[in-house]
Short mmCIF file of N, CA, C and O in Angstrom, two decimals:
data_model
loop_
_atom_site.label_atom_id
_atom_site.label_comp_id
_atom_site.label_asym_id
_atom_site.label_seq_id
_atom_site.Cartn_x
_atom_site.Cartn_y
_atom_site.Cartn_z
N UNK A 1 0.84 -1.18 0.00
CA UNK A 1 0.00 0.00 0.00
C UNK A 1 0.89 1.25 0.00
O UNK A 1 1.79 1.47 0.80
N UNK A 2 0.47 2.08 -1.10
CA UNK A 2 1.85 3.39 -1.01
C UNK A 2 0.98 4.20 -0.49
O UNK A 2 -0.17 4.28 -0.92
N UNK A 3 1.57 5.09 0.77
CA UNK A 3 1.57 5.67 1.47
C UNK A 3 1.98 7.68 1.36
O UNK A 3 2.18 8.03 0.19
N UNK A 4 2.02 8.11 1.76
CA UNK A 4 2.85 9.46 1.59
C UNK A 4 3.52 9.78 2.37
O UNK A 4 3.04 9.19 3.34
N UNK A 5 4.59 10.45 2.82
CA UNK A 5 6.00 11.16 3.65
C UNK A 5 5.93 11.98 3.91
O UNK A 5 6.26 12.77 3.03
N UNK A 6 5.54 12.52 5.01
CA UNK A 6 5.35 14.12 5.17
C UNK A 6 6.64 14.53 6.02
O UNK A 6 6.80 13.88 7.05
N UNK A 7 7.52 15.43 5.76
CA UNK A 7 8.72 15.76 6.76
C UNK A 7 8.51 17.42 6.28
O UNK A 7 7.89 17.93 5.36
N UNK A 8 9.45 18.03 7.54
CA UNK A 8 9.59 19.29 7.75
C UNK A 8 9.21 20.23 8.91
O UNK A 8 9.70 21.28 9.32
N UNK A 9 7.76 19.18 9.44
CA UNK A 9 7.46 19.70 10.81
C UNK A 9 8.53 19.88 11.84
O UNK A 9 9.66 19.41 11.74
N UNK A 10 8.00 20.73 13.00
CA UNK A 10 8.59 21.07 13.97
C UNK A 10 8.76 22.46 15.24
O UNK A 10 7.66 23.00 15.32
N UNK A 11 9.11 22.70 15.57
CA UNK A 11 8.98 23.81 16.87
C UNK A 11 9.53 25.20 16.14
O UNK A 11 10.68 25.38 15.73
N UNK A 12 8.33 26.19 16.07
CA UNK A 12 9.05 27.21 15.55
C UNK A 12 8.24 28.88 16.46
O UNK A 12 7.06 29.00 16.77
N UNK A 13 9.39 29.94 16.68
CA UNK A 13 8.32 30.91 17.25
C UNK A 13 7.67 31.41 16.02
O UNK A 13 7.74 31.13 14.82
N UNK A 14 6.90 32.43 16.86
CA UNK A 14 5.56 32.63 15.82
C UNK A 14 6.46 34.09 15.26
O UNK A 14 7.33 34.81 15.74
N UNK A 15 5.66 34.04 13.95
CA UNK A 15 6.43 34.94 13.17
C UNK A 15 7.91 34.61 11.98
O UNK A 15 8.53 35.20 11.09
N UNK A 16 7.91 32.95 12.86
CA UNK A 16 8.81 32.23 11.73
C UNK A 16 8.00 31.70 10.39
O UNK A 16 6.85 31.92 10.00
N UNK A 17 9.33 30.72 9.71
CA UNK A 17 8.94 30.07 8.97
C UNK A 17 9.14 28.62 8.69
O UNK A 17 10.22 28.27 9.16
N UNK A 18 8.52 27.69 8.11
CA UNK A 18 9.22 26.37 8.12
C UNK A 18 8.50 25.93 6.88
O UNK A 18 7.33 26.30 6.75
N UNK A 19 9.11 25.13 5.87
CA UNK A 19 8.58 24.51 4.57
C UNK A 19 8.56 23.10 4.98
O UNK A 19 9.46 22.49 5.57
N UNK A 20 7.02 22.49 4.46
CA UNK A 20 7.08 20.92 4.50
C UNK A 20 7.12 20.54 3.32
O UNK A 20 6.84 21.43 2.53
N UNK A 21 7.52 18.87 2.55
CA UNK A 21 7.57 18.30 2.07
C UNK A 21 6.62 17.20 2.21
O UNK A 21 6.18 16.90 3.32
N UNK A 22 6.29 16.58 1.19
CA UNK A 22 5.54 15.53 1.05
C UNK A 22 5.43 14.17 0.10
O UNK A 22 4.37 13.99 -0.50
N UNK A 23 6.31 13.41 -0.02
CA UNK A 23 6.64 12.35 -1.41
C UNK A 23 5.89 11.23 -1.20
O UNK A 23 5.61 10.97 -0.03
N UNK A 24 5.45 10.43 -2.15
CA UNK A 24 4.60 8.86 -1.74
C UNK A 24 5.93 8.07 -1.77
O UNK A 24 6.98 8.20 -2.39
N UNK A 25 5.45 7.18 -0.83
CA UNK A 25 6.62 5.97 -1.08
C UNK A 25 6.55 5.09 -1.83
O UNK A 25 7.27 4.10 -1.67
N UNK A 26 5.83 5.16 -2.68
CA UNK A 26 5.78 4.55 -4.01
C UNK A 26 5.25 5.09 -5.02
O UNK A 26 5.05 6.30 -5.07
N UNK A 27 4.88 4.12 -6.14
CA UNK A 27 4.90 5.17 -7.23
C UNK A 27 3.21 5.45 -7.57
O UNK A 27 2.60 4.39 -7.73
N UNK A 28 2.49 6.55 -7.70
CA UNK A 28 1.18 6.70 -7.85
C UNK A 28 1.17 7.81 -9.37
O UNK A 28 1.67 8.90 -9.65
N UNK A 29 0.31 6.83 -10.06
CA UNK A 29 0.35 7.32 -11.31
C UNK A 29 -0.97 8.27 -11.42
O UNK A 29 -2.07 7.90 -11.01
N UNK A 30 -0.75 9.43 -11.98
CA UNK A 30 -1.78 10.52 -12.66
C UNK A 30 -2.32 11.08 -11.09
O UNK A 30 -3.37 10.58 -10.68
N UNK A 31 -1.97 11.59 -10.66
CA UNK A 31 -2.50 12.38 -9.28
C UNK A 31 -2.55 13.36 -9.69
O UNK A 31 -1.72 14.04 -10.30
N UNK A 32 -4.16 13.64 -9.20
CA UNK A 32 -4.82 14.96 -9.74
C UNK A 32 -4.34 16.13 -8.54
O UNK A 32 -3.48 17.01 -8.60
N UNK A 33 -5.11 15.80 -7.66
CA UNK A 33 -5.06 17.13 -6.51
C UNK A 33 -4.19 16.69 -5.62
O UNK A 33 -4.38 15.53 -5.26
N UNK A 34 -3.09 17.39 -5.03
CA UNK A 34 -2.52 17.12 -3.73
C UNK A 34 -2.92 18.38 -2.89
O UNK A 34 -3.15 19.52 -3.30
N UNK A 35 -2.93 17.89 -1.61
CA UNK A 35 -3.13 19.18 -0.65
C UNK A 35 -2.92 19.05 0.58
O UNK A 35 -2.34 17.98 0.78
N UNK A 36 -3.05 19.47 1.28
CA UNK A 36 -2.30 20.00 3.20
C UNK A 36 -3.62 20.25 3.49
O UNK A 36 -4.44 20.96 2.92
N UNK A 37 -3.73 19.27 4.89
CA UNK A 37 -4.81 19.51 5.66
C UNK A 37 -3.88 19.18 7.55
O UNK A 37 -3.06 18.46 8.13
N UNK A 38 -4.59 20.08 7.69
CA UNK A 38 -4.46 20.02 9.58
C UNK A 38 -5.10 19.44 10.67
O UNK A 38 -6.29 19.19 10.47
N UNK A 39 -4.75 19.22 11.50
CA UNK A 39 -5.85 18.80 12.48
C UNK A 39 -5.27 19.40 13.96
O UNK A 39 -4.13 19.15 14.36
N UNK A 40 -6.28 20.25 14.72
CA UNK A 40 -5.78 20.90 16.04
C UNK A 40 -6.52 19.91 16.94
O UNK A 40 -7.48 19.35 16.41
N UNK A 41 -6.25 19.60 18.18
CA UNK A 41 -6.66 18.44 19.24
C UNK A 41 -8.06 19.38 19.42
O UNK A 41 -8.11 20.61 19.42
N UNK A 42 -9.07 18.52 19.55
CA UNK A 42 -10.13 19.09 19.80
C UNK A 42 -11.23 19.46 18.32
O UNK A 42 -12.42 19.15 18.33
N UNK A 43 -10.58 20.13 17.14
CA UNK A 43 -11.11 19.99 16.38
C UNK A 43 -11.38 19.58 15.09
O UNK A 43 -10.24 19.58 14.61
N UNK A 44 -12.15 19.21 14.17
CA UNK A 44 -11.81 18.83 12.88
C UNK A 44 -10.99 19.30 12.06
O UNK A 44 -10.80 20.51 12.01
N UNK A 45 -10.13 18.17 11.03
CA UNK A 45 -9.54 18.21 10.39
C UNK A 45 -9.87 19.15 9.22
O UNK A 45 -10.96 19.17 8.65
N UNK A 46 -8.61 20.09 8.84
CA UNK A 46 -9.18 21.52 7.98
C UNK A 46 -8.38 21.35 6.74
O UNK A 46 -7.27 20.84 6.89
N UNK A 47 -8.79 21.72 5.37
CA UNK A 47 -8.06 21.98 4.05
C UNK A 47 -7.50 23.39 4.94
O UNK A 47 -8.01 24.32 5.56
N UNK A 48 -6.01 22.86 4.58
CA UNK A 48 -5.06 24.15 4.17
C UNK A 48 -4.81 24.79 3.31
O UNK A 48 -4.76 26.02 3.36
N UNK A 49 -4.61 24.10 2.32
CA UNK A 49 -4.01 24.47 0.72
C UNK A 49 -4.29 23.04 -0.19
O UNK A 49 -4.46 21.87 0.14
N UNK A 50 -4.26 23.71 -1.38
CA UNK A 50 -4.50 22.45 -2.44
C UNK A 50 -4.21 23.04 -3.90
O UNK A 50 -4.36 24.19 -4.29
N UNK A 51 -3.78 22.01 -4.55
CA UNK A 51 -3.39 22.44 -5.56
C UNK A 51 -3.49 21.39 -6.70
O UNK A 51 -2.94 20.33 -6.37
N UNK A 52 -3.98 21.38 -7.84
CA UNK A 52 -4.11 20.53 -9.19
C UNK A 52 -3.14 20.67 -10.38
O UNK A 52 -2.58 21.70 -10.76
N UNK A 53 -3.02 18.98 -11.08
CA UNK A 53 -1.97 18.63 -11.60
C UNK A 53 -1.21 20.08 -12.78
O UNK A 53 -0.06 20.25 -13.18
N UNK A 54 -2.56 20.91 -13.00
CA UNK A 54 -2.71 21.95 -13.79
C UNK A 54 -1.88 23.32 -12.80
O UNK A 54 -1.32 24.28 -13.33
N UNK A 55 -1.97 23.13 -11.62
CA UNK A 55 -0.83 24.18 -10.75
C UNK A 55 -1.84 25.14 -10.31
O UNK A 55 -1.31 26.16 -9.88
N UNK A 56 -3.50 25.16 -10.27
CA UNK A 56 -4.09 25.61 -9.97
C UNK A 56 -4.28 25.59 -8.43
O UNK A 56 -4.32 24.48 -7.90
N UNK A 57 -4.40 26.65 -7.70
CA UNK A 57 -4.42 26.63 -6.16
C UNK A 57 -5.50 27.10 -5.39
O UNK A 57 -6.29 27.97 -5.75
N UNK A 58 -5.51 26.52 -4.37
CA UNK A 58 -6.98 27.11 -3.29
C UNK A 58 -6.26 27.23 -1.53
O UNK A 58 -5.48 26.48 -0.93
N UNK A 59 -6.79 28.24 -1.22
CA UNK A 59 -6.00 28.42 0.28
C UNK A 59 -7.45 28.57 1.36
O UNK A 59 -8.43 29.29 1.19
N UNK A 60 -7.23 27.85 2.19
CA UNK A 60 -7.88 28.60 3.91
C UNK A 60 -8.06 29.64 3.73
O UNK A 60 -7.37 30.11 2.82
N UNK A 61 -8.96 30.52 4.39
CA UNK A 61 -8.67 31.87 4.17
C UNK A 61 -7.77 32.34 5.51
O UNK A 61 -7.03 33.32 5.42
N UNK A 62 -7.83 31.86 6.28
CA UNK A 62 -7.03 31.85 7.28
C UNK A 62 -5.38 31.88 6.89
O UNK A 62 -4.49 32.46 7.53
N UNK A 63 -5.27 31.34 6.03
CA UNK A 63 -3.61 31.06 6.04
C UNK A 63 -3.22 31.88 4.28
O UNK A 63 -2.14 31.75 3.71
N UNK A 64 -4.37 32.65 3.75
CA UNK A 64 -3.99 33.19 2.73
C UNK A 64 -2.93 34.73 2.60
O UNK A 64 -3.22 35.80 3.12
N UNK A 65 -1.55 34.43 1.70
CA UNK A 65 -0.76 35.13 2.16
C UNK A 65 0.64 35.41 2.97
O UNK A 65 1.62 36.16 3.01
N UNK A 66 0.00 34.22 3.64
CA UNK A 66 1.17 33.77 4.43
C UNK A 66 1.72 32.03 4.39
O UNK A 66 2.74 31.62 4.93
N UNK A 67 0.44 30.94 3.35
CA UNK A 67 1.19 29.81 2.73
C UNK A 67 1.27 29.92 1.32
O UNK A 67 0.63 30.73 0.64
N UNK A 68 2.04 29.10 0.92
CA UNK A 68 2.02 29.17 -0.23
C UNK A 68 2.80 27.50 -1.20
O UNK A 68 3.99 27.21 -1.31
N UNK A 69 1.46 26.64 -1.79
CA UNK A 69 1.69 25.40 -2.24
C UNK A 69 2.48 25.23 -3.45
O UNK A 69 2.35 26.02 -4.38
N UNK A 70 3.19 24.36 -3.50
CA UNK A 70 3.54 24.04 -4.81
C UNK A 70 3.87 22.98 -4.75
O UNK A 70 4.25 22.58 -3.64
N UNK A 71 3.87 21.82 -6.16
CA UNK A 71 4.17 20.65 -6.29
C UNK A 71 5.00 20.51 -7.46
O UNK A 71 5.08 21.46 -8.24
N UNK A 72 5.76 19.23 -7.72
CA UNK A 72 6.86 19.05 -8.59
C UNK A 72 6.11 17.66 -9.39
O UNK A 72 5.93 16.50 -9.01
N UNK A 73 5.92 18.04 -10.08
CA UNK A 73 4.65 16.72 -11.20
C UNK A 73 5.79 15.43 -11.45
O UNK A 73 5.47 14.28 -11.15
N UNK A 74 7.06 15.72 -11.99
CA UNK A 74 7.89 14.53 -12.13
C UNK A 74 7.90 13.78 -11.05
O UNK A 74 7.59 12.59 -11.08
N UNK A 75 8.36 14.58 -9.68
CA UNK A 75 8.75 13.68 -8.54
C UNK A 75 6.99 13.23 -7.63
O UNK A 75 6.92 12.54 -6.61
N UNK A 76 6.12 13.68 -8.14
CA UNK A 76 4.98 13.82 -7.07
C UNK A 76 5.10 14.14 -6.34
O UNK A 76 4.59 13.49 -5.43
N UNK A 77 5.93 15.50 -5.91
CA UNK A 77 6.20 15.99 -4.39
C UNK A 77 5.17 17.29 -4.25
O UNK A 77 5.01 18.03 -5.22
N UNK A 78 4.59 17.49 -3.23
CA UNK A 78 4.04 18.72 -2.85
C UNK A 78 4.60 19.13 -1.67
O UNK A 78 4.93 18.33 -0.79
N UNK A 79 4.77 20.60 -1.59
CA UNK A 79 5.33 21.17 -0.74
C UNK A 79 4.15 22.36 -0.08
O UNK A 79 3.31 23.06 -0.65
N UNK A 80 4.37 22.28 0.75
CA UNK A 80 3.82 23.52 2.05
C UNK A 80 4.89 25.24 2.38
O UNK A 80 5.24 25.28 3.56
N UNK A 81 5.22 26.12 1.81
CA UNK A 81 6.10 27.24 2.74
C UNK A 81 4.73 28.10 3.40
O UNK A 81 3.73 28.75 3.08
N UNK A 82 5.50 27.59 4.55
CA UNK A 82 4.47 28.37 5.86
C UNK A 82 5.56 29.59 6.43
O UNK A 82 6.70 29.46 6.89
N UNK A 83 4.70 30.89 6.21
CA UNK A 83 5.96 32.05 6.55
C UNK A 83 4.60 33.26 7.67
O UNK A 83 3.40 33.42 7.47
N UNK A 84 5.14 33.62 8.31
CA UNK A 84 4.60 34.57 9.56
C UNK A 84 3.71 33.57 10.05
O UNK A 84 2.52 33.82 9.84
N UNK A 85 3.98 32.44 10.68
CA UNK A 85 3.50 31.86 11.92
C UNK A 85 3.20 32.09 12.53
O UNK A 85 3.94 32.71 13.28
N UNK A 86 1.65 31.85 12.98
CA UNK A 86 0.78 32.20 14.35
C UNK A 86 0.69 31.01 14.95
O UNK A 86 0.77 29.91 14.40
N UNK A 87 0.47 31.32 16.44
CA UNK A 87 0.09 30.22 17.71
C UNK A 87 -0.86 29.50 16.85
O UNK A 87 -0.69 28.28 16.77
N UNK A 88 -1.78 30.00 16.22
CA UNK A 88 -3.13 29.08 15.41
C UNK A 88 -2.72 27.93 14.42
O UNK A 88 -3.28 26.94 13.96
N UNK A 89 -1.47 28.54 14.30
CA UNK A 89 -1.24 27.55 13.28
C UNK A 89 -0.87 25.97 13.23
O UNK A 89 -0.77 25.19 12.28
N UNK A 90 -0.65 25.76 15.01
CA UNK A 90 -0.26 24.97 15.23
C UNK A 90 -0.71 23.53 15.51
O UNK A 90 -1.24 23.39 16.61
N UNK A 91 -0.65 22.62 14.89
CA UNK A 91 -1.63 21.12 14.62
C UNK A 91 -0.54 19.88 14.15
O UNK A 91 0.67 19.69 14.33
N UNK A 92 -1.50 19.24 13.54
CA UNK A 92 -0.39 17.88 12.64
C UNK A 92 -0.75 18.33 11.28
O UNK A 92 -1.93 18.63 11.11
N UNK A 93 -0.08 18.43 10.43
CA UNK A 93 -0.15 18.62 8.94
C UNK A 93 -0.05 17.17 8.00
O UNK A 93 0.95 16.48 8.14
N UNK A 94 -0.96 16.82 7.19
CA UNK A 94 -1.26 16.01 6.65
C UNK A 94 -1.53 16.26 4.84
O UNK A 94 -2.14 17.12 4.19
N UNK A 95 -0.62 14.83 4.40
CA UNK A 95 -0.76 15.15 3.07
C UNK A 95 -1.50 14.33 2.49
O UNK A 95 -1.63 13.19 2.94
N UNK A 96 -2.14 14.75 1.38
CA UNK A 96 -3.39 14.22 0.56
C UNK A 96 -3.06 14.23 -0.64
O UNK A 96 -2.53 15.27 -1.02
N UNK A 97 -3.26 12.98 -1.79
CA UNK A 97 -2.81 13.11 -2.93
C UNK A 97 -4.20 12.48 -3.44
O UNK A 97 -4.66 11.68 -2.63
N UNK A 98 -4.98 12.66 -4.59
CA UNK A 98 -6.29 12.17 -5.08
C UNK A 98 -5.36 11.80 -6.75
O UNK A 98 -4.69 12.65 -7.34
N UNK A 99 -5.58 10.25 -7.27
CA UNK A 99 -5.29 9.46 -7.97
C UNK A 99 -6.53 8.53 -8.41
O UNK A 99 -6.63 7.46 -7.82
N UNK A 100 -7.40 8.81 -9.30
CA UNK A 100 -8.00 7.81 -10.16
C UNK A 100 -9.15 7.30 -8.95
O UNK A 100 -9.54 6.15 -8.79
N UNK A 101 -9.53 8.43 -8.22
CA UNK A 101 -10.55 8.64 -7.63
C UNK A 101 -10.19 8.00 -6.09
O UNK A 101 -11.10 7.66 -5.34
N UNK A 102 -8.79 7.88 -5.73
CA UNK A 102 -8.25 7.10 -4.44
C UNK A 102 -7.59 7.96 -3.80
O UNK A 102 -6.52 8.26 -4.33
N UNK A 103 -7.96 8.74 -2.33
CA UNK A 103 -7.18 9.28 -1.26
C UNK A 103 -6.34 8.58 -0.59
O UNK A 103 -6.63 7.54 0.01
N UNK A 104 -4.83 9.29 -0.65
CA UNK A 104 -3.51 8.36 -0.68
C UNK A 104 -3.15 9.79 0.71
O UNK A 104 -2.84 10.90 0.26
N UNK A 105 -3.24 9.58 2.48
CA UNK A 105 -2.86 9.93 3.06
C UNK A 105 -1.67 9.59 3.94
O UNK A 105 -1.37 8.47 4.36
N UNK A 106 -1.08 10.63 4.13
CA UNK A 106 0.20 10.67 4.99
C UNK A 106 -0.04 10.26 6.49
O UNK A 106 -1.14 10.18 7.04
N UNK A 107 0.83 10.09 6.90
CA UNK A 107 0.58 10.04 8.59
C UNK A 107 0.79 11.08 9.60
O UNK A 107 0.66 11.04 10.82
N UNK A 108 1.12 11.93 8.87
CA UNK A 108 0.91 13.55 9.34
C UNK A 108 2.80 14.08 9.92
O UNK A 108 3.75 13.32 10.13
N UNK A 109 2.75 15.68 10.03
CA UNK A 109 4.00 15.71 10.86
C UNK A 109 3.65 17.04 11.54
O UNK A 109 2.84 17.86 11.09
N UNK A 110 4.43 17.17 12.81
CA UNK A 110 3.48 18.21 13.57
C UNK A 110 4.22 19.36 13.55
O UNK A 110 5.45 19.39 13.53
N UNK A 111 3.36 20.46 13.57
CA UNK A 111 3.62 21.87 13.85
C UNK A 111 3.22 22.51 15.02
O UNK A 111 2.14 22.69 15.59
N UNK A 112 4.79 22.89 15.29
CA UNK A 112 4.04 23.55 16.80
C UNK A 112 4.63 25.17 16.88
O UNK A 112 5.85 25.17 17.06
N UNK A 113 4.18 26.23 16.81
CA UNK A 113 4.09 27.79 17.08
C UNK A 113 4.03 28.18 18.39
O UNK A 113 2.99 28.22 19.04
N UNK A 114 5.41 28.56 18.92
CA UNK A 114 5.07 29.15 20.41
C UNK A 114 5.13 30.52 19.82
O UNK A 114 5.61 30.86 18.74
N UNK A 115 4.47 31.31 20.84
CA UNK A 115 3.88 32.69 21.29
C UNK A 115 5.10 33.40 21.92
O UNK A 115 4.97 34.54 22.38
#
């Protein structure tokens, strides 16, 4: 079962920045949408960003401005740059790749924003 890789999380003050990464560990052919979703303890899991094989993008409005998605179509990598970090921002980040109508999720990597 191929899976996805999420690295890059980690402890940052607010007002920083940190870029995630995201690769499948195997090979998934024709993936339409990849995207970043969060989850804060307590509440549901949120679209962050998303983006299609076409490079078309959609943001939170929350995080518009300050993320910004992009993906690499050869490697299937999608990336996250998260820049002026708020306390809010802080959750597990999770990657999502949609392939021939199949959600291919990561196991998340966490972000944490001190104040």
């Amino acid at each position: 079962q191929v899976q996805l890789v999420e690295s890059g999380g980690g402890l940052v003050q607010a007002g920083g920045s940190l870029t995630l990464s995201c690769v499948p560990s195997g090979t998934i052919f024709s993936i339409n949408v990849m995207a970043w979703h969060r989850q804060v303890p307590g509440k549901q899991r949120e679209l962050v960003a998303a983006i299609t094989s076409g490079s078309r993008t959609n943001y939170a409005d929350s995080v518009k401005g300050r993320f910004t998605i992009s993906r690499d179509n050869v490697k299937n990598t999608v990336y996250l740059q998260m820049s002026s970090l708020k306390p809010e921002d802080t959750g597990v980040y999770y990657c999502i790749a949609n392939a021939g109508g199949i959600n291919y999720w990561g196991k998340g990597t966490p972000v944490t924003v001190s104040s």
